[in-house]
mmCIF file with all atom_site columns, C-alpha atoms in Angstrom:
data_model
loop_
_atom_site.group_PDB
_atom_site.id
_atom_site.type_symbol
_atom_site.label_atom_id
_atom_site.label_alt_id
_atom_site.label_comp_id
_atom_site.label_asym_id
_atom_site.label_entity_id
_atom_site.label_seq_id
_atom_site.pdbx_PDB_ins_code
_atom_site.Cartn_x
_atom_site.Cartn_y
_atom_site.Cartn_z
_atom_site.occupancy
_atom_site.B_iso_or_equiv
_atom_site.pdbx_formal_charge
_atom_site.auth_seq_id
_atom_site.auth_comp_id
_atom_site.auth_asym_id
_atom_site.auth_atom_id
_atom_site.pdbx_PDB_model_num
ATOM 1   C CA . UNK Z 1 1   ? 86.321  51.491 133.726 1.00 66.00 ? 1   UNK Z CA 1
ATOM 2   C CA . UNK Z 1 2   ? 83.006  53.439 134.548 1.00 82.00 ? 2   UNK Z CA 1
ATOM 3   C CA . UNK Z 1 3   ? 82.847  57.092 132.102 1.00 81.00 ? 3   UNK Z CA 1
ATOM 4   C CA . UNK Z 1 4   ? 82.185  58.703 135.834 1.00 77.00 ? 4   UNK Z CA 1
ATOM 5   C CA . UNK Z 1 5   ? 84.703  57.059 137.735 1.00 81.00 ? 5   UNK Z CA 1
ATOM 6   C CA . UNK Z 1 6   ? 87.628  57.682 135.175 1.00 81.00 ? 6   UNK Z CA 1
ATOM 7   C CA . UNK Z 1 7   ? 86.378  61.354 135.196 1.00 79.00 ? 7   UNK Z CA 1
ATOM 8   C CA . UNK Z 1 8   ? 87.118  61.666 138.850 1.00 76.00 ? 8   UNK Z CA 1
ATOM 9   C CA . UNK Z 1 9   ? 90.298  59.409 138.744 1.00 78.00 ? 9   UNK Z CA 1
ATOM 10  C CA . UNK Z 1 10  ? 91.754  61.984 136.349 1.00 80.00 ? 10  UNK Z CA 1
ATOM 11  C CA . UNK Z 1 11  ? 90.472  65.343 137.872 1.00 82.00 ? 11  UNK Z CA 1
ATOM 12  C CA . UNK Z 1 12  ? 90.199  64.146 140.916 1.00 83.00 ? 12  UNK Z CA 1
ATOM 13  C CA . UNK Z 1 13  ? 93.774  65.895 142.067 1.00 84.00 ? 13  UNK Z CA 1
ATOM 14  C CA . UNK Z 1 14  ? 92.583  69.423 140.507 1.00 87.00 ? 14  UNK Z CA 1
ATOM 15  C CA . UNK Z 1 15  ? 88.644  69.625 142.758 1.00 90.00 ? 15  UNK Z CA 1
ATOM 16  C CA . UNK Z 1 16  ? 90.165  67.828 145.935 1.00 89.00 ? 16  UNK Z CA 1
ATOM 17  C CA . UNK Z 1 17  ? 93.598  70.326 146.095 1.00 91.00 ? 17  UNK Z CA 1
ATOM 18  C CA . UNK Z 1 18  ? 91.015  73.332 144.984 1.00 92.00 ? 18  UNK Z CA 1
ATOM 19  C CA . UNK Z 1 19  ? 88.566  71.569 148.113 1.00 91.00 ? 19  UNK Z CA 1
ATOM 20  C CA . UNK Z 1 20  ? 91.395  71.242 150.870 1.00 88.00 ? 20  UNK Z CA 1
ATOM 21  C CA . UNK Z 1 21  ? 92.985  75.009 149.081 1.00 93.00 ? 21  UNK Z CA 1
ATOM 22  C CA . UNK Z 1 22  ? 89.970  76.890 150.659 1.00 93.00 ? 22  UNK Z CA 1
ATOM 23  C CA . UNK Z 1 23  ? 89.710  74.274 153.247 1.00 90.00 ? 23  UNK Z CA 1
ATOM 24  C CA . UNK Z 1 24  ? 93.209  75.980 155.204 1.00 91.00 ? 24  UNK Z CA 1
ATOM 25  C CA . UNK Z 1 25  ? 92.072  79.218 153.988 1.00 93.00 ? 25  UNK Z CA 1
ATOM 26  C CA . UNK Z 1 26  ? 89.427  78.890 156.076 1.00 93.00 ? 26  UNK Z CA 1
ATOM 27  C CA . UNK Z 1 27  ? 91.711  77.884 159.306 1.00 94.00 ? 27  UNK Z CA 1
ATOM 28  C CA . UNK Z 1 28  ? 94.696  79.786 159.006 1.00 94.00 ? 28  UNK Z CA 1
ATOM 29  C CA . UNK Z 1 29  ? 92.663  83.500 159.084 1.00 94.00 ? 29  UNK Z CA 1
ATOM 30  C CA . UNK Z 1 30  ? 91.353  82.328 162.677 1.00 96.00 ? 30  UNK Z CA 1
ATOM 31  C CA . UNK Z 1 31  ? 94.417  81.281 164.407 1.00 93.00 ? 31  UNK Z CA 1
ATOM 32  C CA . UNK Z 1 32  ? 97.806  82.831 165.746 1.00 97.00 ? 32  UNK Z CA 1
ATOM 33  C CA . UNK Z 1 33  ? 100.968 81.562 164.301 1.00 98.00 ? 33  UNK Z CA 1
ATOM 34  C CA . UNK Z 1 34  ? 103.701 82.777 166.097 1.00 98.00 ? 34  UNK Z CA 1
ATOM 35  C CA . UNK Z 1 35  ? 107.694 82.737 164.114 1.00 98.00 ? 35  UNK Z CA 1
ATOM 36  C CA . UNK Z 1 36  ? 110.665 82.512 165.826 1.00 98.00 ? 36  UNK Z CA 1
ATOM 37  C CA . UNK Z 1 37  ? 114.514 82.262 164.005 1.00 98.00 ? 37  UNK Z CA 1
ATOM 38  C CA . UNK Z 1 38  ? 113.459 83.388 160.361 1.00 98.00 ? 38  UNK Z CA 1
ATOM 39  C CA . UNK Z 1 39  ? 117.031 85.429 160.127 1.00 98.00 ? 39  UNK Z CA 1
ATOM 40  C CA . UNK Z 1 40  ? 118.946 81.913 159.692 1.00 98.00 ? 40  UNK Z CA 1
ATOM 41  C CA . UNK Z 1 41  ? 116.640 82.025 156.199 1.00 98.00 ? 41  UNK Z CA 1
ATOM 42  C CA . UNK Z 1 42  ? 116.543 85.652 155.467 1.00 97.00 ? 42  UNK Z CA 1
ATOM 43  C CA . UNK Z 1 43  ? 119.820 86.434 156.287 1.00 96.00 ? 43  UNK Z CA 1
ATOM 44  C CA . UNK Z 1 44  ? 123.321 85.402 153.355 1.00 92.00 ? 44  UNK Z CA 1
ATOM 45  C CA . UNK Z 1 45  ? 123.598 84.218 150.389 1.00 93.00 ? 45  UNK Z CA 1
ATOM 46  C CA . UNK Z 1 46  ? 122.904 81.788 147.891 1.00 96.00 ? 46  UNK Z CA 1
ATOM 47  C CA . UNK Z 1 47  ? 120.914 78.506 147.555 1.00 98.00 ? 47  UNK Z CA 1
ATOM 48  C CA . UNK Z 1 48  ? 118.453 77.968 150.516 1.00 98.00 ? 48  UNK Z CA 1
ATOM 49  C CA . UNK Z 1 49  ? 117.285 74.489 151.060 1.00 98.00 ? 49  UNK Z CA 1
ATOM 50  C CA . UNK Z 1 50  ? 113.872 74.490 153.820 1.00 98.00 ? 50  UNK Z CA 1
ATOM 51  C CA . UNK Z 1 51  ? 113.166 71.058 155.425 1.00 98.00 ? 51  UNK Z CA 1
ATOM 52  C CA . UNK Z 1 52  ? 110.593 70.500 157.856 1.00 97.00 ? 52  UNK Z CA 1
ATOM 53  C CA . UNK Z 1 53  ? 108.945 66.731 158.092 1.00 97.00 ? 53  UNK Z CA 1
ATOM 54  C CA . UNK Z 1 54  ? 106.710 65.177 155.870 1.00 93.00 ? 54  UNK Z CA 1
ATOM 55  C CA . UNK Z 1 55  ? 103.350 65.480 158.730 1.00 94.00 ? 55  UNK Z CA 1
ATOM 56  C CA . UNK Z 1 56  ? 104.416 68.966 159.710 1.00 96.00 ? 56  UNK Z CA 1
ATOM 57  C CA . UNK Z 1 57  ? 104.530 70.220 155.925 1.00 95.00 ? 57  UNK Z CA 1
ATOM 58  C CA . UNK Z 1 58  ? 101.191 72.598 156.366 1.00 95.00 ? 58  UNK Z CA 1
ATOM 59  C CA . UNK Z 1 59  ? 101.979 75.435 158.598 1.00 97.00 ? 59  UNK Z CA 1
ATOM 60  C CA . UNK Z 1 60  ? 105.841 76.434 156.703 1.00 97.00 ? 60  UNK Z CA 1
ATOM 61  C CA . UNK Z 1 61  ? 103.592 76.117 154.087 1.00 96.00 ? 61  UNK Z CA 1
ATOM 62  C CA . UNK Z 1 62  ? 101.312 79.056 154.644 1.00 96.00 ? 62  UNK Z CA 1
ATOM 63  C CA . UNK Z 1 63  ? 103.585 80.858 155.930 1.00 97.00 ? 63  UNK Z CA 1
ATOM 64  C CA . UNK Z 1 64  ? 105.820 81.405 153.375 1.00 98.00 ? 64  UNK Z CA 1
ATOM 65  C CA . UNK Z 1 65  ? 103.339 80.942 150.757 1.00 96.00 ? 65  UNK Z CA 1
ATOM 66  C CA . UNK Z 1 66  ? 103.814 83.215 147.234 1.00 96.00 ? 66  UNK Z CA 1
ATOM 67  C CA . UNK Z 1 67  ? 107.189 83.563 147.470 1.00 97.00 ? 67  UNK Z CA 1
ATOM 68  C CA . UNK Z 1 68  ? 108.387 82.351 145.159 1.00 96.00 ? 68  UNK Z CA 1
ATOM 69  C CA . UNK Z 1 69  ? 109.886 78.421 146.295 1.00 98.00 ? 69  UNK Z CA 1
ATOM 70  C CA . UNK Z 1 70  ? 110.242 75.968 144.295 1.00 98.00 ? 70  UNK Z CA 1
ATOM 71  C CA . UNK Z 1 71  ? 109.159 72.661 145.943 1.00 96.00 ? 71  UNK Z CA 1
ATOM 72  C CA . UNK Z 1 72  ? 109.601 69.346 145.372 1.00 92.00 ? 72  UNK Z CA 1
ATOM 73  C CA . UNK Z 1 73  ? 106.549 66.520 144.537 1.00 88.00 ? 73  UNK Z CA 1
ATOM 74  C CA . UNK Z 1 74  ? 106.522 62.758 143.069 1.00 84.00 ? 74  UNK Z CA 1
ATOM 75  C CA . UNK Z 1 75  ? 105.398 62.153 140.196 1.00 83.00 ? 75  UNK Z CA 1
ATOM 76  C CA . UNK Z 1 76  ? 101.919 59.723 141.753 1.00 80.00 ? 76  UNK Z CA 1
ATOM 77  C CA . UNK Z 1 77  ? 98.748  60.247 141.793 1.00 76.00 ? 77  UNK Z CA 1
ATOM 78  C CA . UNK Z 1 78  ? 99.309  61.674 145.792 1.00 77.00 ? 78  UNK Z CA 1
ATOM 79  C CA . UNK Z 1 79  ? 102.548 63.807 144.329 1.00 82.00 ? 79  UNK Z CA 1
ATOM 80  C CA . UNK Z 1 80  ? 100.214 65.422 141.830 1.00 88.00 ? 80  UNK Z CA 1
ATOM 81  C CA . UNK Z 1 81  ? 97.368  66.575 144.457 1.00 87.00 ? 81  UNK Z CA 1
ATOM 82  C CA . UNK Z 1 82  ? 100.412 67.893 146.314 1.00 88.00 ? 82  UNK Z CA 1
ATOM 83  C CA . UNK Z 1 83  ? 101.567 69.958 143.449 1.00 91.00 ? 83  UNK Z CA 1
ATOM 84  C CA . UNK Z 1 84  ? 98.074  71.700 143.052 1.00 93.00 ? 84  UNK Z CA 1
ATOM 85  C CA . UNK Z 1 85  ? 97.420  72.205 146.030 1.00 93.00 ? 85  UNK Z CA 1
ATOM 86  C CA . UNK Z 1 86  ? 101.113 74.010 146.743 1.00 95.00 ? 86  UNK Z CA 1
ATOM 87  C CA . UNK Z 1 87  ? 101.121 76.080 143.270 1.00 95.00 ? 87  UNK Z CA 1
ATOM 88  C CA . UNK Z 1 88  ? 97.668  77.045 144.875 1.00 95.00 ? 88  UNK Z CA 1
ATOM 89  C CA . UNK Z 1 89  ? 99.871  78.635 147.749 1.00 96.00 ? 89  UNK Z CA 1
ATOM 90  C CA . UNK Z 1 90  ? 102.088 80.041 145.278 1.00 96.00 ? 90  UNK Z CA 1
ATOM 91  C CA . UNK Z 1 91  ? 105.158 77.755 144.721 1.00 97.00 ? 91  UNK Z CA 1
ATOM 92  C CA . UNK Z 1 92  ? 106.433 76.773 141.844 1.00 97.00 ? 92  UNK Z CA 1
ATOM 93  C CA . UNK Z 1 93  ? 106.992 72.728 141.312 1.00 95.00 ? 93  UNK Z CA 1
ATOM 94  C CA . UNK Z 1 94  ? 109.490 70.076 140.550 1.00 95.00 ? 94  UNK Z CA 1
ATOM 95  C CA . UNK Z 1 95  ? 108.407 67.578 140.086 1.00 90.00 ? 95  UNK Z CA 1
ATOM 96  C CA . UNK Z 1 96  ? 110.049 63.626 140.403 1.00 81.00 ? 96  UNK Z CA 1
ATOM 97  C CA . UNK Z 1 97  ? 111.140 61.791 143.188 1.00 66.00 ? 97  UNK Z CA 1
ATOM 98  C CA . UNK Z 1 98  ? 113.432 58.332 144.137 1.00 52.00 ? 98  UNK Z CA 1
ATOM 99  C CA . UNK Z 1 99  ? 111.167 56.436 142.014 1.00 55.00 ? 99  UNK Z CA 1
ATOM 100 C CA . UNK Z 1 100 ? 110.140 57.888 139.620 1.00 58.00 ? 100 UNK Z CA 1
ATOM 101 C CA . UNK Z 1 101 ? 111.863 60.854 137.357 1.00 60.00 ? 101 UNK Z CA 1
ATOM 102 C CA . UNK Z 1 102 ? 114.214 61.236 140.333 1.00 74.00 ? 102 UNK Z CA 1
ATOM 103 C CA . UNK Z 1 103 ? 117.325 62.158 138.506 1.00 84.00 ? 103 UNK Z CA 1
ATOM 104 C CA . UNK Z 1 104 ? 115.715 64.300 136.517 1.00 88.00 ? 104 UNK Z CA 1
ATOM 105 C CA . UNK Z 1 105 ? 113.862 66.063 138.864 1.00 91.00 ? 105 UNK Z CA 1
ATOM 106 C CA . UNK Z 1 106 ? 117.918 66.442 141.353 1.00 91.00 ? 106 UNK Z CA 1
ATOM 107 C CA . UNK Z 1 107 ? 119.723 67.839 138.641 1.00 94.00 ? 107 UNK Z CA 1
ATOM 108 C CA . UNK Z 1 108 ? 117.046 71.036 137.977 1.00 95.00 ? 108 UNK Z CA 1
ATOM 109 C CA . UNK Z 1 109 ? 116.238 71.043 141.887 1.00 96.00 ? 109 UNK Z CA 1
ATOM 110 C CA . UNK Z 1 110 ? 120.630 71.478 141.825 1.00 97.00 ? 110 UNK Z CA 1
ATOM 111 C CA . UNK Z 1 111 ? 119.994 73.771 138.638 1.00 97.00 ? 111 UNK Z CA 1
ATOM 112 C CA . UNK Z 1 112 ? 117.723 76.258 140.822 1.00 97.00 ? 112 UNK Z CA 1
ATOM 113 C CA . UNK Z 1 113 ? 120.077 76.304 144.361 1.00 98.00 ? 113 UNK Z CA 1
ATOM 114 C CA . UNK Z 1 114 ? 122.707 77.502 142.580 1.00 98.00 ? 114 UNK Z CA 1
ATOM 115 C CA . UNK Z 1 115 ? 120.696 80.040 141.016 1.00 97.00 ? 115 UNK Z CA 1
ATOM 116 C CA . UNK Z 1 116 ? 120.160 81.323 144.464 1.00 98.00 ? 116 UNK Z CA 1
ATOM 117 C CA . UNK Z 1 117 ? 116.536 79.821 144.841 1.00 98.00 ? 117 UNK Z CA 1
ATOM 118 C CA . UNK Z 1 118 ? 115.176 78.759 148.319 1.00 98.00 ? 118 UNK Z CA 1
ATOM 119 C CA . UNK Z 1 119 ? 113.043 75.511 147.949 1.00 98.00 ? 119 UNK Z CA 1
ATOM 120 C CA . UNK Z 1 120 ? 111.389 72.806 150.249 1.00 97.00 ? 120 UNK Z CA 1
ATOM 121 C CA . UNK Z 1 121 ? 111.742 69.674 150.863 1.00 95.00 ? 121 UNK Z CA 1
ATOM 122 C CA . UNK Z 1 122 ? 110.772 67.120 153.756 1.00 94.00 ? 122 UNK Z CA 1
ATOM 123 C CA . UNK Z 1 123 ? 113.861 64.368 153.910 1.00 95.00 ? 123 UNK Z CA 1
ATOM 124 C CA . UNK Z 1 124 ? 110.955 62.045 154.728 1.00 93.00 ? 124 UNK Z CA 1
ATOM 125 C CA . UNK Z 1 125 ? 108.418 61.690 152.038 1.00 78.00 ? 125 UNK Z CA 1
ATOM 126 C CA . UNK Z 1 126 ? 106.657 61.228 150.094 1.00 82.00 ? 126 UNK Z CA 1
ATOM 127 C CA . UNK Z 1 127 ? 106.229 57.698 151.742 1.00 82.00 ? 127 UNK Z CA 1
ATOM 128 C CA . UNK Z 1 128 ? 108.898 57.455 154.858 1.00 86.00 ? 128 UNK Z CA 1
ATOM 129 C CA . UNK Z 1 129 ? 109.526 56.157 156.946 1.00 93.00 ? 129 UNK Z CA 1
ATOM 130 C CA . UNK Z 1 130 ? 108.807 59.440 158.736 1.00 94.00 ? 130 UNK Z CA 1
ATOM 131 C CA . UNK Z 1 131 ? 111.515 60.956 161.152 1.00 94.00 ? 131 UNK Z CA 1
ATOM 132 C CA . UNK Z 1 132 ? 114.166 59.251 158.788 1.00 95.00 ? 132 UNK Z CA 1
ATOM 133 C CA . UNK Z 1 133 ? 116.085 61.639 156.232 1.00 96.00 ? 133 UNK Z CA 1
ATOM 134 C CA . UNK Z 1 134 ? 116.330 60.401 152.935 1.00 92.00 ? 134 UNK Z CA 1
ATOM 135 C CA . UNK Z 1 135 ? 119.590 60.823 150.656 1.00 93.00 ? 135 UNK Z CA 1
ATOM 136 C CA . UNK Z 1 136 ? 118.791 63.207 148.254 1.00 92.00 ? 136 UNK Z CA 1
ATOM 137 C CA . UNK Z 1 137 ? 117.743 66.158 150.599 1.00 95.00 ? 137 UNK Z CA 1
ATOM 138 C CA . UNK Z 1 138 ? 122.014 65.792 151.270 1.00 97.00 ? 138 UNK Z CA 1
ATOM 139 C CA . UNK Z 1 139 ? 122.857 64.861 147.148 1.00 95.00 ? 139 UNK Z CA 1
ATOM 140 C CA . UNK Z 1 140 ? 120.922 68.185 146.471 1.00 96.00 ? 140 UNK Z CA 1
ATOM 141 C CA . UNK Z 1 141 ? 122.585 70.673 149.804 1.00 98.00 ? 141 UNK Z CA 1
ATOM 142 C CA . UNK Z 1 142 ? 126.215 69.055 148.232 1.00 97.00 ? 142 UNK Z CA 1
ATOM 143 C CA . UNK Z 1 143 ? 126.168 69.594 144.553 1.00 97.00 ? 143 UNK Z CA 1
ATOM 144 C CA . UNK Z 1 144 ? 124.912 72.508 145.108 1.00 98.00 ? 144 UNK Z CA 1
ATOM 145 C CA . UNK Z 1 145 ? 126.138 74.292 147.966 1.00 98.00 ? 145 UNK Z CA 1
ATOM 146 C CA . UNK Z 1 146 ? 122.849 75.645 149.278 1.00 98.00 ? 146 UNK Z CA 1
ATOM 147 C CA . UNK Z 1 147 ? 122.180 75.589 153.411 1.00 98.00 ? 147 UNK Z CA 1
ATOM 148 C CA . UNK Z 1 148 ? 120.098 73.425 154.811 1.00 98.00 ? 148 UNK Z CA 1
ATOM 149 C CA . UNK Z 1 149 ? 117.656 75.601 157.315 1.00 98.00 ? 149 UNK Z CA 1
ATOM 150 C CA . UNK Z 1 150 ? 115.867 72.630 159.413 1.00 98.00 ? 150 UNK Z CA 1
ATOM 151 C CA . UNK Z 1 151 ? 112.037 73.795 160.784 1.00 98.00 ? 151 UNK Z CA 1
ATOM 152 C CA . UNK Z 1 152 ? 110.312 72.815 163.463 1.00 98.00 ? 152 UNK Z CA 1
ATOM 153 C CA . UNK Z 1 153 ? 106.066 73.294 164.237 1.00 98.00 ? 153 UNK Z CA 1
ATOM 154 C CA . UNK Z 1 154 ? 102.936 72.758 166.122 1.00 97.00 ? 154 UNK Z CA 1
ATOM 155 C CA . UNK Z 1 155 ? 99.375  73.966 166.268 1.00 98.00 ? 155 UNK Z CA 1
ATOM 156 C CA . UNK Z 1 156 ? 96.820  73.188 169.229 1.00 97.00 ? 156 UNK Z CA 1
ATOM 157 C CA . UNK Z 1 157 ? 94.630  72.007 169.354 1.00 97.00 ? 157 UNK Z CA 1
ATOM 158 C CA . UNK Z 1 158 ? 94.797  70.227 165.834 1.00 96.00 ? 158 UNK Z CA 1
ATOM 159 C CA . UNK Z 1 159 ? 93.626  67.183 163.883 1.00 95.00 ? 159 UNK Z CA 1
ATOM 160 C CA . UNK Z 1 160 ? 97.099  63.896 163.617 1.00 94.00 ? 160 UNK Z CA 1
ATOM 161 C CA . UNK Z 1 161 ? 95.047  62.400 160.616 1.00 92.00 ? 161 UNK Z CA 1
ATOM 162 C CA . UNK Z 1 162 ? 95.775  58.122 160.752 1.00 92.00 ? 162 UNK Z CA 1
ATOM 163 C CA . UNK Z 1 163 ? 98.926  58.146 157.732 1.00 91.00 ? 163 UNK Z CA 1
ATOM 164 C CA . UNK Z 1 164 ? 102.433 57.505 157.983 1.00 92.00 ? 164 UNK Z CA 1
ATOM 165 C CA . UNK Z 1 165 ? 103.595 60.655 158.784 1.00 92.00 ? 165 UNK Z CA 1
ATOM 166 C CA . UNK Z 1 166 ? 100.411 61.528 161.434 1.00 93.00 ? 166 UNK Z CA 1
ATOM 167 C CA . UNK Z 1 167 ? 99.775  64.754 158.876 1.00 93.00 ? 167 UNK Z CA 1
ATOM 168 C CA . UNK Z 1 168 ? 98.940  67.642 161.527 1.00 95.00 ? 168 UNK Z CA 1
ATOM 169 C CA . UNK Z 1 169 ? 96.086  70.144 159.878 1.00 94.00 ? 169 UNK Z CA 1
ATOM 170 C CA . UNK Z 1 170 ? 95.757  73.170 163.032 1.00 96.00 ? 170 UNK Z CA 1
ATOM 171 C CA . UNK Z 1 171 ? 91.777  73.502 164.073 1.00 96.00 ? 171 UNK Z CA 1
ATOM 172 C CA . UNK Z 1 172 ? 90.436  76.566 163.999 1.00 96.00 ? 172 UNK Z CA 1
ATOM 173 C CA . UNK Z 1 173 ? 91.639  79.579 166.404 1.00 97.00 ? 173 UNK Z CA 1
ATOM 174 C CA . UNK Z 1 174 ? 94.325  77.383 167.459 1.00 97.00 ? 174 UNK Z CA 1
ATOM 175 C CA . UNK Z 1 175 ? 97.826  78.751 168.035 1.00 98.00 ? 175 UNK Z CA 1
ATOM 176 C CA . UNK Z 1 176 ? 100.766 77.740 166.354 1.00 98.00 ? 176 UNK Z CA 1
ATOM 177 C CA . UNK Z 1 177 ? 104.230 77.954 166.238 1.00 98.00 ? 177 UNK Z CA 1
ATOM 178 C CA . UNK Z 1 178 ? 106.359 77.988 163.712 1.00 98.00 ? 178 UNK Z CA 1
ATOM 179 C CA . UNK Z 1 179 ? 110.608 77.331 164.866 1.00 98.00 ? 179 UNK Z CA 1
ATOM 180 C CA . UNK Z 1 180 ? 113.670 77.596 162.241 1.00 98.00 ? 180 UNK Z CA 1
ATOM 181 C CA . UNK Z 1 181 ? 116.957 76.625 163.128 1.00 98.00 ? 181 UNK Z CA 1
ATOM 182 C CA . UNK Z 1 182 ? 120.289 77.494 161.755 1.00 98.00 ? 182 UNK Z CA 1
ATOM 183 C CA . UNK Z 1 183 ? 122.112 76.256 159.348 1.00 98.00 ? 183 UNK Z CA 1
ATOM 184 C CA . UNK Z 1 184 ? 123.668 73.167 157.815 1.00 98.00 ? 184 UNK Z CA 1
ATOM 185 C CA . UNK Z 1 185 ? 125.458 72.991 155.213 1.00 98.00 ? 185 UNK Z CA 1
ATOM 186 C CA . UNK Z 1 186 ? 127.120 69.584 153.499 1.00 98.00 ? 186 UNK Z CA 1
ATOM 187 C CA . UNK Z 1 187 ? 130.867 70.271 152.162 1.00 97.00 ? 187 UNK Z CA 1
ATOM 188 C CA . UNK Z 1 188 ? 131.428 68.514 148.045 1.00 96.00 ? 188 UNK Z CA 1
ATOM 189 C CA . UNK Z 1 189 ? 133.689 66.817 149.161 1.00 97.00 ? 189 UNK Z CA 1
ATOM 190 C CA . UNK Z 1 190 ? 131.687 64.977 151.775 1.00 97.00 ? 190 UNK Z CA 1
ATOM 191 C CA . UNK Z 1 191 ? 131.949 61.403 151.286 1.00 97.00 ? 191 UNK Z CA 1
ATOM 192 C CA . UNK Z 1 192 ? 129.188 58.705 152.906 1.00 96.00 ? 192 UNK Z CA 1
ATOM 193 C CA . UNK Z 1 193 ? 130.109 58.225 156.434 1.00 97.00 ? 193 UNK Z CA 1
ATOM 194 C CA . UNK Z 1 194 ? 130.006 62.370 156.398 1.00 97.00 ? 194 UNK Z CA 1
ATOM 195 C CA . UNK Z 1 195 ? 126.446 62.404 154.386 1.00 97.00 ? 195 UNK Z CA 1
ATOM 196 C CA . UNK Z 1 196 ? 125.481 60.018 156.895 1.00 96.00 ? 196 UNK Z CA 1
ATOM 197 C CA . UNK Z 1 197 ? 126.516 61.444 159.943 1.00 98.00 ? 197 UNK Z CA 1
ATOM 198 C CA . UNK Z 1 198 ? 124.928 65.564 158.703 1.00 98.00 ? 198 UNK Z CA 1
ATOM 199 C CA . UNK Z 1 199 ? 121.916 63.716 157.886 1.00 97.00 ? 199 UNK Z CA 1
ATOM 200 C CA . UNK Z 1 200 ? 121.790 62.526 161.549 1.00 97.00 ? 200 UNK Z CA 1
ATOM 201 C CA . UNK Z 1 201 ? 122.777 66.376 162.473 1.00 98.00 ? 201 UNK Z CA 1
ATOM 202 C CA . UNK Z 1 202 ? 119.657 67.034 160.558 1.00 98.00 ? 202 UNK Z CA 1
ATOM 203 C CA . UNK Z 1 203 ? 117.249 64.708 161.788 1.00 97.00 ? 203 UNK Z CA 1
ATOM 204 C CA . UNK Z 1 204 ? 118.470 65.963 165.222 1.00 98.00 ? 204 UNK Z CA 1
ATOM 205 C CA . UNK Z 1 205 ? 118.096 69.152 164.429 1.00 98.00 ? 205 UNK Z CA 1
ATOM 206 C CA . UNK Z 1 206 ? 114.485 69.057 162.652 1.00 98.00 ? 206 UNK Z CA 1
ATOM 207 C CA . UNK Z 1 207 ? 113.055 66.533 166.220 1.00 97.00 ? 207 UNK Z CA 1
ATOM 208 C CA . UNK Z 1 208 ? 114.174 69.306 168.219 1.00 97.00 ? 208 UNK Z CA 1
ATOM 209 C CA . UNK Z 1 209 ? 113.307 72.614 166.924 1.00 98.00 ? 209 UNK Z CA 1
ATOM 210 C CA . UNK Z 1 210 ? 109.534 70.291 166.712 1.00 96.00 ? 210 UNK Z CA 1
ATOM 211 C CA . UNK Z 1 211 ? 110.047 69.949 170.540 1.00 96.00 ? 211 UNK Z CA 1
ATOM 212 C CA . UNK Z 1 212 ? 110.402 73.240 170.975 1.00 97.00 ? 212 UNK Z CA 1
ATOM 213 C CA . UNK Z 1 213 ? 106.875 74.262 168.643 1.00 97.00 ? 213 UNK Z CA 1
ATOM 214 C CA . UNK Z 1 214 ? 104.775 71.661 170.650 1.00 97.00 ? 214 UNK Z CA 1
ATOM 215 C CA . UNK Z 1 215 ? 106.044 72.736 173.747 1.00 96.00 ? 215 UNK Z CA 1
ATOM 216 C CA . UNK Z 1 216 ? 105.475 76.786 172.949 1.00 97.00 ? 216 UNK Z CA 1
ATOM 217 C CA . UNK Z 1 217 ? 101.416 76.086 171.903 1.00 97.00 ? 217 UNK Z CA 1
ATOM 218 C CA . UNK Z 1 218 ? 101.502 73.510 175.332 1.00 97.00 ? 218 UNK Z CA 1
ATOM 219 C CA . UNK Z 1 219 ? 101.856 69.821 173.711 1.00 94.00 ? 219 UNK Z CA 1
ATOM 220 C CA . UNK Z 1 220 ? 103.947 67.496 175.173 1.00 84.00 ? 220 UNK Z CA 1
ATOM 221 C CA . UNK Z 1 221 ? 106.299 66.476 172.070 1.00 76.00 ? 221 UNK Z CA 1
ATOM 222 C CA . UNK Z 1 222 ? 105.661 64.232 169.685 1.00 65.00 ? 222 UNK Z CA 1
ATOM 223 C CA . UNK Z 1 223 ? 108.295 63.150 167.999 1.00 65.00 ? 223 UNK Z CA 1
ATOM 224 C CA . UNK Z 1 224 ? 107.932 60.602 164.121 1.00 68.00 ? 224 UNK Z CA 1
ATOM 225 C CA . UNK Z 1 225 ? 108.909 57.076 164.752 1.00 59.00 ? 225 UNK Z CA 1
ATOM 226 C CA . UNK Z 1 226 ? 112.381 57.411 163.287 1.00 57.00 ? 226 UNK Z CA 1
ATOM 227 C CA . UNK Z 1 227 ? 114.747 60.383 164.031 1.00 52.00 ? 227 UNK Z CA 1
ATOM 228 C CA . UNK Z 1 228 ? 117.947 58.435 161.803 1.00 51.00 ? 228 UNK Z CA 1
ATOM 229 C CA . UNK Z 1 229 ? 119.402 59.628 158.270 1.00 47.00 ? 229 UNK Z CA 1
ATOM 230 C CA . UNK Z 1 230 ? 119.353 57.256 154.896 1.00 47.00 ? 230 UNK Z CA 1
ATOM 231 C CA . UNK Z 1 231 ? 122.451 58.662 152.877 1.00 42.00 ? 231 UNK Z CA 1
ATOM 232 C CA . UNK Z 1 232 ? 121.928 55.517 150.515 1.00 38.00 ? 232 UNK Z CA 1
ATOM 233 C CA . UNK Z 1 233 ? 118.861 56.114 149.730 1.00 35.00 ? 233 UNK Z CA 1
#
């Protein structure tokens, strides 16, 4: 491989993360964000898992920055870029996914949640399908006793990237909305059927909250293509 290309491949996540960070900082200084229902996150004891669809993660990430919240990202190149970006926002990192390093990452996440910390997850990530709740978030909630706090977010005007998750980036001077829902718990003895039912409830809650956020900023709701659970992932 060409030395310049090899250098860029090694260093691309670091420099792109910094570029995206400074770009979004400029955007977020101009937009107006209204937050509703945050007491669902702040009230109560024990660990919390804040949950948004992958394509709507930038607005909650900005609002929850510099709080010492944990985030989980895959060991892929895209995961490296995202982890560096979220680190610049003040999040603490756990690396791994269902594909690589998943068991170690899940054990670390459960340990963090049992200590009463907060973890940010996108249950349809890192590769989709969009709007489908993967089983990892349900397992972590089951093993840790943590509450899952669903979220919905939107902005107007905005860019929607042509990616599998239709990733949303607010435009400068946009109106934005972030809505927190009521906590969802997973019993320690929940079986596969119960996990599937809870996953469906979580997907429905996140879709409803996203619809509410869209309405708050004057946009016809656009939901992910899924909206089901996949508890066997």
